[in-house]
PDB file of C-alpha atoms in Angstrom:
ATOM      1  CA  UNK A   1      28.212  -7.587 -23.366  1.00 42.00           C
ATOM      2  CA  UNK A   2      25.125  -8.244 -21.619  1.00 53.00           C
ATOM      3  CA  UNK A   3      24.319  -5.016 -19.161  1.00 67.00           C
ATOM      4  CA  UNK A   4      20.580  -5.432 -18.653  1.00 71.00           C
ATOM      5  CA  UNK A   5      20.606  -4.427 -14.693  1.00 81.00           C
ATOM      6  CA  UNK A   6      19.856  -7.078 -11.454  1.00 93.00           C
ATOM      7  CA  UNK A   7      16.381  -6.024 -10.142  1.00 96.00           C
ATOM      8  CA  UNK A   8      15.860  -7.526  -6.816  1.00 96.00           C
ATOM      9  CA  UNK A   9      13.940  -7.385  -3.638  1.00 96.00           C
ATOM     10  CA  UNK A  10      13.923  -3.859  -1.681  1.00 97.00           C
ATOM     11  CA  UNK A  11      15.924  -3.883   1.695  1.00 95.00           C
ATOM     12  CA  UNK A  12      14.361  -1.985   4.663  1.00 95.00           C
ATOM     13  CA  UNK A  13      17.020   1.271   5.039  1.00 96.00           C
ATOM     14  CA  UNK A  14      16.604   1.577   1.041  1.00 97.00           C
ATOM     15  CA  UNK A  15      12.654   3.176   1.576  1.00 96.00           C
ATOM     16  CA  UNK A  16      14.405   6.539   1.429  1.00 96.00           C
ATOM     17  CA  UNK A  17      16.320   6.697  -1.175  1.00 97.00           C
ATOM     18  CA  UNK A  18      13.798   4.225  -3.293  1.00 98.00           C
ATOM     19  CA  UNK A  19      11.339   7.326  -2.259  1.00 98.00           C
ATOM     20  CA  UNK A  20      13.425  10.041  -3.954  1.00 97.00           C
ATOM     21  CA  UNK A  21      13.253   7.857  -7.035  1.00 97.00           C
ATOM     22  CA  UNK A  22       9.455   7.507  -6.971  1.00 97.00           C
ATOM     23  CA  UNK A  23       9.364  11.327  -6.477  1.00 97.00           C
ATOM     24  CA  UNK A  24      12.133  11.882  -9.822  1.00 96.00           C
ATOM     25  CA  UNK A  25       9.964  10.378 -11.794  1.00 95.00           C
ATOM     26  CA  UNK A  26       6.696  11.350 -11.034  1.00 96.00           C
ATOM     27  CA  UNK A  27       7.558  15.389 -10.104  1.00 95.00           C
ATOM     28  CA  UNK A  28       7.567  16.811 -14.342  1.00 95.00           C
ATOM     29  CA  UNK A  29       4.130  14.635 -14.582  1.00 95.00           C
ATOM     30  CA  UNK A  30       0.563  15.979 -14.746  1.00 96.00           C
ATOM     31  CA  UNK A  31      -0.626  13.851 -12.074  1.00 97.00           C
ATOM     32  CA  UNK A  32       2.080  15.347  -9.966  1.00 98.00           C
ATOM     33  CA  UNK A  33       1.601  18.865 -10.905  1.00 98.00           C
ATOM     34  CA  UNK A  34      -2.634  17.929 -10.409  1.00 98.00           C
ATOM     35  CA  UNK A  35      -1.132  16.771  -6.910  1.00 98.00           C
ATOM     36  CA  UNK A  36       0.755  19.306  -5.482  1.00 98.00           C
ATOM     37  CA  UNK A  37       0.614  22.474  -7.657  1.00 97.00           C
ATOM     38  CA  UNK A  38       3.978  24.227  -6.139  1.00 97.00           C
ATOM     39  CA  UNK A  39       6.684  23.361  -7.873  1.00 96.00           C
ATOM     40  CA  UNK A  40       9.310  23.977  -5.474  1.00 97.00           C
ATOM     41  CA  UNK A  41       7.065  22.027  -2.923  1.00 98.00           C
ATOM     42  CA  UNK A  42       6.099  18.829  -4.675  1.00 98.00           C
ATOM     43  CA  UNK A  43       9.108  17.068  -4.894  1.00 98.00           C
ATOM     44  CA  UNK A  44       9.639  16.384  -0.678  1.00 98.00           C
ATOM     45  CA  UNK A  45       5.599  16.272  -0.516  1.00 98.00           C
ATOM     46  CA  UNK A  46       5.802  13.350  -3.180  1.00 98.00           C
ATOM     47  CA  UNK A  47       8.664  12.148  -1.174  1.00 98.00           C
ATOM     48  CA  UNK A  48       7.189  11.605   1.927  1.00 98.00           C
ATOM     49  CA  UNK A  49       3.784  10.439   0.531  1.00 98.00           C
ATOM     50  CA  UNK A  50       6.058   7.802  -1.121  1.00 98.00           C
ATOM     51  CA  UNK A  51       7.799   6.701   1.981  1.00 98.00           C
ATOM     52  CA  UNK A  52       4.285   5.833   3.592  1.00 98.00           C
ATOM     53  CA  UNK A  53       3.123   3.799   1.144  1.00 98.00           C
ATOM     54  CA  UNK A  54       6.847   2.007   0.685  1.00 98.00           C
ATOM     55  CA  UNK A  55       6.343   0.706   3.971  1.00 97.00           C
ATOM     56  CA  UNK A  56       3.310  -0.353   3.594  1.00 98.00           C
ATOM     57  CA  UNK A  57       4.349  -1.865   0.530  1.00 97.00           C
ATOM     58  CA  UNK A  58       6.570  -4.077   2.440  1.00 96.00           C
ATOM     59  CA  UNK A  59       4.210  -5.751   5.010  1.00 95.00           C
ATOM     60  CA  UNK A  60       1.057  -6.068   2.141  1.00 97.00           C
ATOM     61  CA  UNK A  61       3.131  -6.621  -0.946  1.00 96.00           C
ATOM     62  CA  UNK A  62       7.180  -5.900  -2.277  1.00 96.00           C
ATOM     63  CA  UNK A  63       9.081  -3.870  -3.531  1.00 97.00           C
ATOM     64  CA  UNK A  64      11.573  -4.710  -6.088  1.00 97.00           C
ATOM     65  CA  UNK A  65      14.426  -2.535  -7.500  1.00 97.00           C
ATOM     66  CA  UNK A  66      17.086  -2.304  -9.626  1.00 97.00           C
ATOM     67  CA  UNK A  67      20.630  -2.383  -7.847  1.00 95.00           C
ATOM     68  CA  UNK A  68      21.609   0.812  -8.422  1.00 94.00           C
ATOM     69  CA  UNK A  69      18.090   2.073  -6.942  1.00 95.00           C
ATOM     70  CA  UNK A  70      17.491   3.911 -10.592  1.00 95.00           C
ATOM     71  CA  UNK A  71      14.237   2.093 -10.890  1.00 97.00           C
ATOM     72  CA  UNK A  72      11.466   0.239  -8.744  1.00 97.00           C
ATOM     73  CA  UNK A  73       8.015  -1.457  -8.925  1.00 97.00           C
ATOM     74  CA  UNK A  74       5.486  -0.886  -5.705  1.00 97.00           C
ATOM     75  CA  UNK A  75       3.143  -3.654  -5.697  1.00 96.00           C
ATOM     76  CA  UNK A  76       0.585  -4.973  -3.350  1.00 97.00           C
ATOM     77  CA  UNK A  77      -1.293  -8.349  -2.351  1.00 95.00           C
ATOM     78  CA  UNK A  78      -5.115  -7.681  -3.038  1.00 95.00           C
ATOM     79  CA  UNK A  79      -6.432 -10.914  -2.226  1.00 92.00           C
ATOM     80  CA  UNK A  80      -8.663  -9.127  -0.136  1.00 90.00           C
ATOM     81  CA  UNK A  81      -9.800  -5.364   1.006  1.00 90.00           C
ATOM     82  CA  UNK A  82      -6.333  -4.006   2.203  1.00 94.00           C
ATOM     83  CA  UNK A  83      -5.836  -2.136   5.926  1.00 95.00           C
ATOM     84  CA  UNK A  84      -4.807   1.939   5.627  1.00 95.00           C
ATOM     85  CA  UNK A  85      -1.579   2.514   6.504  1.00 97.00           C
ATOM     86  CA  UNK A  86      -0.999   2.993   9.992  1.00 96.00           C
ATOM     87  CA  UNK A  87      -1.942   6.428  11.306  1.00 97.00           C
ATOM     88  CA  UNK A  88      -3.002   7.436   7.548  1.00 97.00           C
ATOM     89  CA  UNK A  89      -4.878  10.557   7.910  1.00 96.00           C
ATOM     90  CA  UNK A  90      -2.150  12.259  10.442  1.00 98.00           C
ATOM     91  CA  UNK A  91       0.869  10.677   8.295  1.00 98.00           C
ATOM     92  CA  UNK A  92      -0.566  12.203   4.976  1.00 98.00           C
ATOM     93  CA  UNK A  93      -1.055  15.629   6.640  1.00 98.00           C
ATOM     94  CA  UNK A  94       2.362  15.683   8.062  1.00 98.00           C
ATOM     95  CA  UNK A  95       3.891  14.497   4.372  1.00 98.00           C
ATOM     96  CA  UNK A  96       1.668  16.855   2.386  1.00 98.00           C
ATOM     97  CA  UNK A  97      -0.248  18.980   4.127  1.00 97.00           C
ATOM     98  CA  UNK A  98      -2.643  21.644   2.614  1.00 96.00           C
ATOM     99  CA  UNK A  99      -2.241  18.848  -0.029  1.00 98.00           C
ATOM    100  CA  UNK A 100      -3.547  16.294   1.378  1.00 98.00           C
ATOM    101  CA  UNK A 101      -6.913  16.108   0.661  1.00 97.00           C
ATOM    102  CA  UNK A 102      -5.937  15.883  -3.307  1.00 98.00           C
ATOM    103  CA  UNK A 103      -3.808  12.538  -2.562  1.00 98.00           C
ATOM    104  CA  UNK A 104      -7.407  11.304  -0.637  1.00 98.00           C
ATOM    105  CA  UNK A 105      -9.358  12.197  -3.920  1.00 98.00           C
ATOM    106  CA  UNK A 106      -6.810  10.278  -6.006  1.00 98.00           C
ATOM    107  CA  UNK A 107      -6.905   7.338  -3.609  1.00 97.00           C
ATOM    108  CA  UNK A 108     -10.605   7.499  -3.139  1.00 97.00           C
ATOM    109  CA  UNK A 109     -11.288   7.479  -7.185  1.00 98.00           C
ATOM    110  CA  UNK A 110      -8.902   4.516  -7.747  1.00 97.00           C
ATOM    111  CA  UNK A 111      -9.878   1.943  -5.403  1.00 96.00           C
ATOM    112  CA  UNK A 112     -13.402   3.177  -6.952  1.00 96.00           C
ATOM    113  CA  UNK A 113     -12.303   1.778 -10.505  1.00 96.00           C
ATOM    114  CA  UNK A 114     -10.366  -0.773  -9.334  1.00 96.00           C
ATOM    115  CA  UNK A 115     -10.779  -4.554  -9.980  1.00 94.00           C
ATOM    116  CA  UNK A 116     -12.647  -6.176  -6.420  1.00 94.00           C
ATOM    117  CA  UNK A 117     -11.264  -9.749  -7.688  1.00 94.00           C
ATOM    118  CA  UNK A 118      -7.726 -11.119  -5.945  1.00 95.00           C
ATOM    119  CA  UNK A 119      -5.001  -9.441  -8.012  1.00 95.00           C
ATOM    120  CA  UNK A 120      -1.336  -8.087  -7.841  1.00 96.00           C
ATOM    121  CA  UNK A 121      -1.957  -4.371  -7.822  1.00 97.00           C
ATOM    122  CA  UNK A 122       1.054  -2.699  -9.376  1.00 97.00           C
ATOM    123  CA  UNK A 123       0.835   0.596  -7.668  1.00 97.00           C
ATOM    124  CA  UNK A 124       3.778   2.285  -9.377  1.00 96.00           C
ATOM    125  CA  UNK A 125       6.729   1.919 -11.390  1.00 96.00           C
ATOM    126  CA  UNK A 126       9.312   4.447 -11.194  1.00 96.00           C
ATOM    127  CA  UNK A 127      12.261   4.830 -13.102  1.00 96.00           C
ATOM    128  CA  UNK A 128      14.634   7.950 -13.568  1.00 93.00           C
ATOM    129  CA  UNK A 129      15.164   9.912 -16.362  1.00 92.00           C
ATOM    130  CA  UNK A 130      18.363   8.670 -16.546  1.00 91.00           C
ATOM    131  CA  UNK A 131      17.063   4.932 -16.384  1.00 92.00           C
ATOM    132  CA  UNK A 132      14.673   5.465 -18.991  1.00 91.00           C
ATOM    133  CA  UNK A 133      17.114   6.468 -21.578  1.00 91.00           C
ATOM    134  CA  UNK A 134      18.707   2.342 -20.750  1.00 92.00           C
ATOM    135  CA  UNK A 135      15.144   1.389 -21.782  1.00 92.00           C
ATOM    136  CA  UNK A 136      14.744   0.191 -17.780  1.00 94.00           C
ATOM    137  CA  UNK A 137      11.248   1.148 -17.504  1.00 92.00           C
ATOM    138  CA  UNK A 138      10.792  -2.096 -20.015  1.00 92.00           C
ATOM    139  CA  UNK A 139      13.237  -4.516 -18.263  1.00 93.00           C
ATOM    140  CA  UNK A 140      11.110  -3.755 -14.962  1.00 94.00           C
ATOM    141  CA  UNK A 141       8.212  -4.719 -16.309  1.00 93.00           C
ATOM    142  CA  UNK A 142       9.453  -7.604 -18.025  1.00 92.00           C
ATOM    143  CA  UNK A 143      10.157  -8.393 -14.707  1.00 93.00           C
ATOM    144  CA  UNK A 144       7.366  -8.302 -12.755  1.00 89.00           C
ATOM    145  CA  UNK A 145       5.312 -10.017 -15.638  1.00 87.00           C
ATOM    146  CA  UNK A 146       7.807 -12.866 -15.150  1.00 88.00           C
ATOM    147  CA  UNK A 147       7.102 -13.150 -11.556  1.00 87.00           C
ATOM    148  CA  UNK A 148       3.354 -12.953 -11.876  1.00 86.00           C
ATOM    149  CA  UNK A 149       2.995 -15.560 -14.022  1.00 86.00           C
ATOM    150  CA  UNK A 150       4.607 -18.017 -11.276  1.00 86.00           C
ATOM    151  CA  UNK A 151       1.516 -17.145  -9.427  1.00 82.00           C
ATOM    152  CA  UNK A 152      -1.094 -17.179 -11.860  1.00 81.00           C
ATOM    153  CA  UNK A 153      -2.808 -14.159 -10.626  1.00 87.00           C
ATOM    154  CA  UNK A 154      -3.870 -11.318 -12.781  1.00 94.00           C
ATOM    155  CA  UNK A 155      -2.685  -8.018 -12.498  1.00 95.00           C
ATOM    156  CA  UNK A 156      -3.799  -4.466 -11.811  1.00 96.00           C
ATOM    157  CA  UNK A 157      -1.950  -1.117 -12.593  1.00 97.00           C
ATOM    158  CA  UNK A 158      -2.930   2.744 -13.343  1.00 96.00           C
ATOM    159  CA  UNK A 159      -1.414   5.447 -15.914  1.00 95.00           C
ATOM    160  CA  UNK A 160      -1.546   8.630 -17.350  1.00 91.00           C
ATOM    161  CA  UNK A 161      -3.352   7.494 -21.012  1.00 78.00           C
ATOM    162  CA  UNK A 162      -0.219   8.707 -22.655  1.00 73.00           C
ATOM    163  CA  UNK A 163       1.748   5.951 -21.390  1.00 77.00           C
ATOM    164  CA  UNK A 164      -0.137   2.823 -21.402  1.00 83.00           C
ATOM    165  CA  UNK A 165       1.115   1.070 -24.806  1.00 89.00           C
ATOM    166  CA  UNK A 166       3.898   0.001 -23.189  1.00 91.00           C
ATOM    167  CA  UNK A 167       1.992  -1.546 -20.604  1.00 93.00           C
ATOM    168  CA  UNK A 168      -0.638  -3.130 -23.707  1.00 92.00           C
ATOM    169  CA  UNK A 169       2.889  -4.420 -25.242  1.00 90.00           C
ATOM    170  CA  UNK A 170       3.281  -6.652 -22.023  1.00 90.00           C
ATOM    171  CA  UNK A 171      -0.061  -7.982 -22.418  1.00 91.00           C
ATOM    172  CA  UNK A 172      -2.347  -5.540 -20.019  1.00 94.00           C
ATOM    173  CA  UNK A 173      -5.681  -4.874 -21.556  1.00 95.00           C
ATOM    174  CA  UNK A 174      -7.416  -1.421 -20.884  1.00 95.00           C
ATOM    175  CA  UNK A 175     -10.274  -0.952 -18.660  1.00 95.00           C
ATOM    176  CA  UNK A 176     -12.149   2.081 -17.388  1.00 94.00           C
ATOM    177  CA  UNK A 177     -10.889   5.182 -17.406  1.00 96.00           C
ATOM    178  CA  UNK A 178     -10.521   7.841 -14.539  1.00 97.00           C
ATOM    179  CA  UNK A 179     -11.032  11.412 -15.065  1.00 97.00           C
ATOM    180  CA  UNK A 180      -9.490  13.498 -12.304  1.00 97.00           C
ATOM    181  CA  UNK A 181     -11.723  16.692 -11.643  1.00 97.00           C
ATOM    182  CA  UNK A 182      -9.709  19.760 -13.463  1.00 96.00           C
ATOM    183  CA  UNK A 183      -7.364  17.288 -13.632  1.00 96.00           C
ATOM    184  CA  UNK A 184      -5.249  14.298 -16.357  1.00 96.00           C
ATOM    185  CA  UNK A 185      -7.102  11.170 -17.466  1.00 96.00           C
ATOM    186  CA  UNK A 186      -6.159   7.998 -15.472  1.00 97.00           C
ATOM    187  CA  UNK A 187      -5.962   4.964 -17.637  1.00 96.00           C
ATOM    188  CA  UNK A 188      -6.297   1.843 -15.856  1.00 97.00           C
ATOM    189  CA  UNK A 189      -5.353  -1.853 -17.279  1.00 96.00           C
ATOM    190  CA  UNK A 190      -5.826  -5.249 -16.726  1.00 96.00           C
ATOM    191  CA  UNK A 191      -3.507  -8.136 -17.138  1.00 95.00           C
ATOM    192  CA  UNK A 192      -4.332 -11.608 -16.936  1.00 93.00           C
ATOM    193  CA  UNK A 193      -1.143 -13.960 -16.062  1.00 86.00           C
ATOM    194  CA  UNK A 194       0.305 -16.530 -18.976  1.00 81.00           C
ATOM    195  CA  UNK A 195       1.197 -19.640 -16.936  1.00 64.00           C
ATOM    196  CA  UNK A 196       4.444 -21.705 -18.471  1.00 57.00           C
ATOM    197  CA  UNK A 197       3.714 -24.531 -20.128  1.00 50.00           C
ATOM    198  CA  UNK A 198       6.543 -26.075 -18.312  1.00 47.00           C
ATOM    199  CA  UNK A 199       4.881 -25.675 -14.863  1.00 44.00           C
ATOM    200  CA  UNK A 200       2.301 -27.793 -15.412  1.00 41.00           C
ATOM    201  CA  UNK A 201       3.949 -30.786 -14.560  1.00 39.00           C
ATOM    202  CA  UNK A 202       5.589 -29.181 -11.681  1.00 38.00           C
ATOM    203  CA  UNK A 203       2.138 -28.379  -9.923  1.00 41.00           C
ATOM    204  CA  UNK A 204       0.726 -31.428 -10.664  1.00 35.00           C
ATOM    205  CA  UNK A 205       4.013 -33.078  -8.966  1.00 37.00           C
ATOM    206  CA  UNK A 206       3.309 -30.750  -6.105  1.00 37.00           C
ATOM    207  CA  UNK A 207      -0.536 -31.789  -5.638  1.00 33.00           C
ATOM    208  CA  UNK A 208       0.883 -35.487  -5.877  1.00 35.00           C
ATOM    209  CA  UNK A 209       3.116 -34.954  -3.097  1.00 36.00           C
ATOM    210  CA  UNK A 210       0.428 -32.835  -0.592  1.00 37.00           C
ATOM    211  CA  UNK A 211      -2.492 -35.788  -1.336  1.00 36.00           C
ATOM    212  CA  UNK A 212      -0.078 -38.856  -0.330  1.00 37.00           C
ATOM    213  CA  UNK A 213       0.011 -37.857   3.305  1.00 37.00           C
ATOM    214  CA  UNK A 214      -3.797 -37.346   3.869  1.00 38.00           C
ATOM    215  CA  UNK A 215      -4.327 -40.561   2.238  1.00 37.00           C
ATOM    216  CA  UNK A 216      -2.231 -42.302   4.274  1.00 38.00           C
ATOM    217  CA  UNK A 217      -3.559 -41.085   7.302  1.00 38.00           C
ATOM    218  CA  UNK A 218      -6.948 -43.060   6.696  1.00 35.00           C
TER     219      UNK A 218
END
């Protein structure tokens, strides 16, 4: 019986709960515990960090989960230099406050490193402990590689260096990586998009179609 799980688009009233699950699997990490030291603080700051940058998510990029919100990918658009959030600076002090100024650092250090080109920027892919053991963190990624390579764009993602072979396995190549100060090491990767050979003909059909008019109109 085939029970790999739907993943599909993120609905507006789900940002909370898809914010707990960013904040269950990020709160036993390094970078988390780098973040926001207290552990019986980090897991609402991470939550409301997360629910700033889920909304933003959904105007400059998407959000897609699986069903039973046990896993999601945070992605955005970089085509170009991306807008703050709205309110940013007061929004991050409210969510984390004396914290705050480590989530700026973090920010600060990976737009630093990042790629300037036009790229999908896989922000962060969250899955439960729970939806790890069903191997979901793979199926997720399976997914968004699928999707990216409709677009032929390359991609851009960050993490901790003890997790990136998974990420290598789906065809994302390292690049530079970022040393937080008294902090984990960063690993950031690159992945360039495998077109199907079966779109070809598709796009060319497509290019066909948009030329006819303009000729015509001579």
């Amino acid at each position: 019986m085939n029970d790999a799980p739907r993943i599909r688009s993120a609905r507006w009233p789900e940002q909370e709960q898809i914010a707990a699950v960013v904040a269950e699997a990020l709160h036993t990490s390094p970078l988390a515990a780098w973040l926001v030291p207290e552990p019986t603080i980090r897991v609402k700051v991470l939550t409301g960090v997360a629910k700033i940058w889920l909304e933003h998510a959904i105007f400059f990029g998407d959000i897609q989960v699986t069903d039973d919100l046990s896993a999601a990918a945070v992605g955005f658009n970089r085509y170009r230099d991306l807008p703050p959030p709205p309110n940013y600076d007061d929004r991050l002090t409210v969510a984390a406050g004396a914290h705050a100024q480590q989530f700026t650092l973090l920010d600060t250090l990976l737009t630093q490193a990042r790629t300037t080109e036009a790229h999908y920027h896989l922000a962060v892919l969250a899955v439960t402990p729970a939806g790890k053991r069903r191997g979901l963190d793979t199926s997720m990624l399976a997914h968004h590689e699928a999707r990216l390579d409709r677009t032929d764009l390359p991609s851009w993602t960050e993490t901790l260096t003890g997790t990136p072979a998974m990420y290598q396995r789906h065809g994302y190549q390292p690049r530079p990586q970022v040393a937080l100060p008294d902090g984990p090491v960063i690993a950031t990767l690159r992945r360039n998009p495998r077109p199907r050979r079966d779109a070809w003909p598709v796009n060319a059909a497509a290019l066909a179609t948009q030329s006819t008019p303009a000729r015509n109109a001579r």
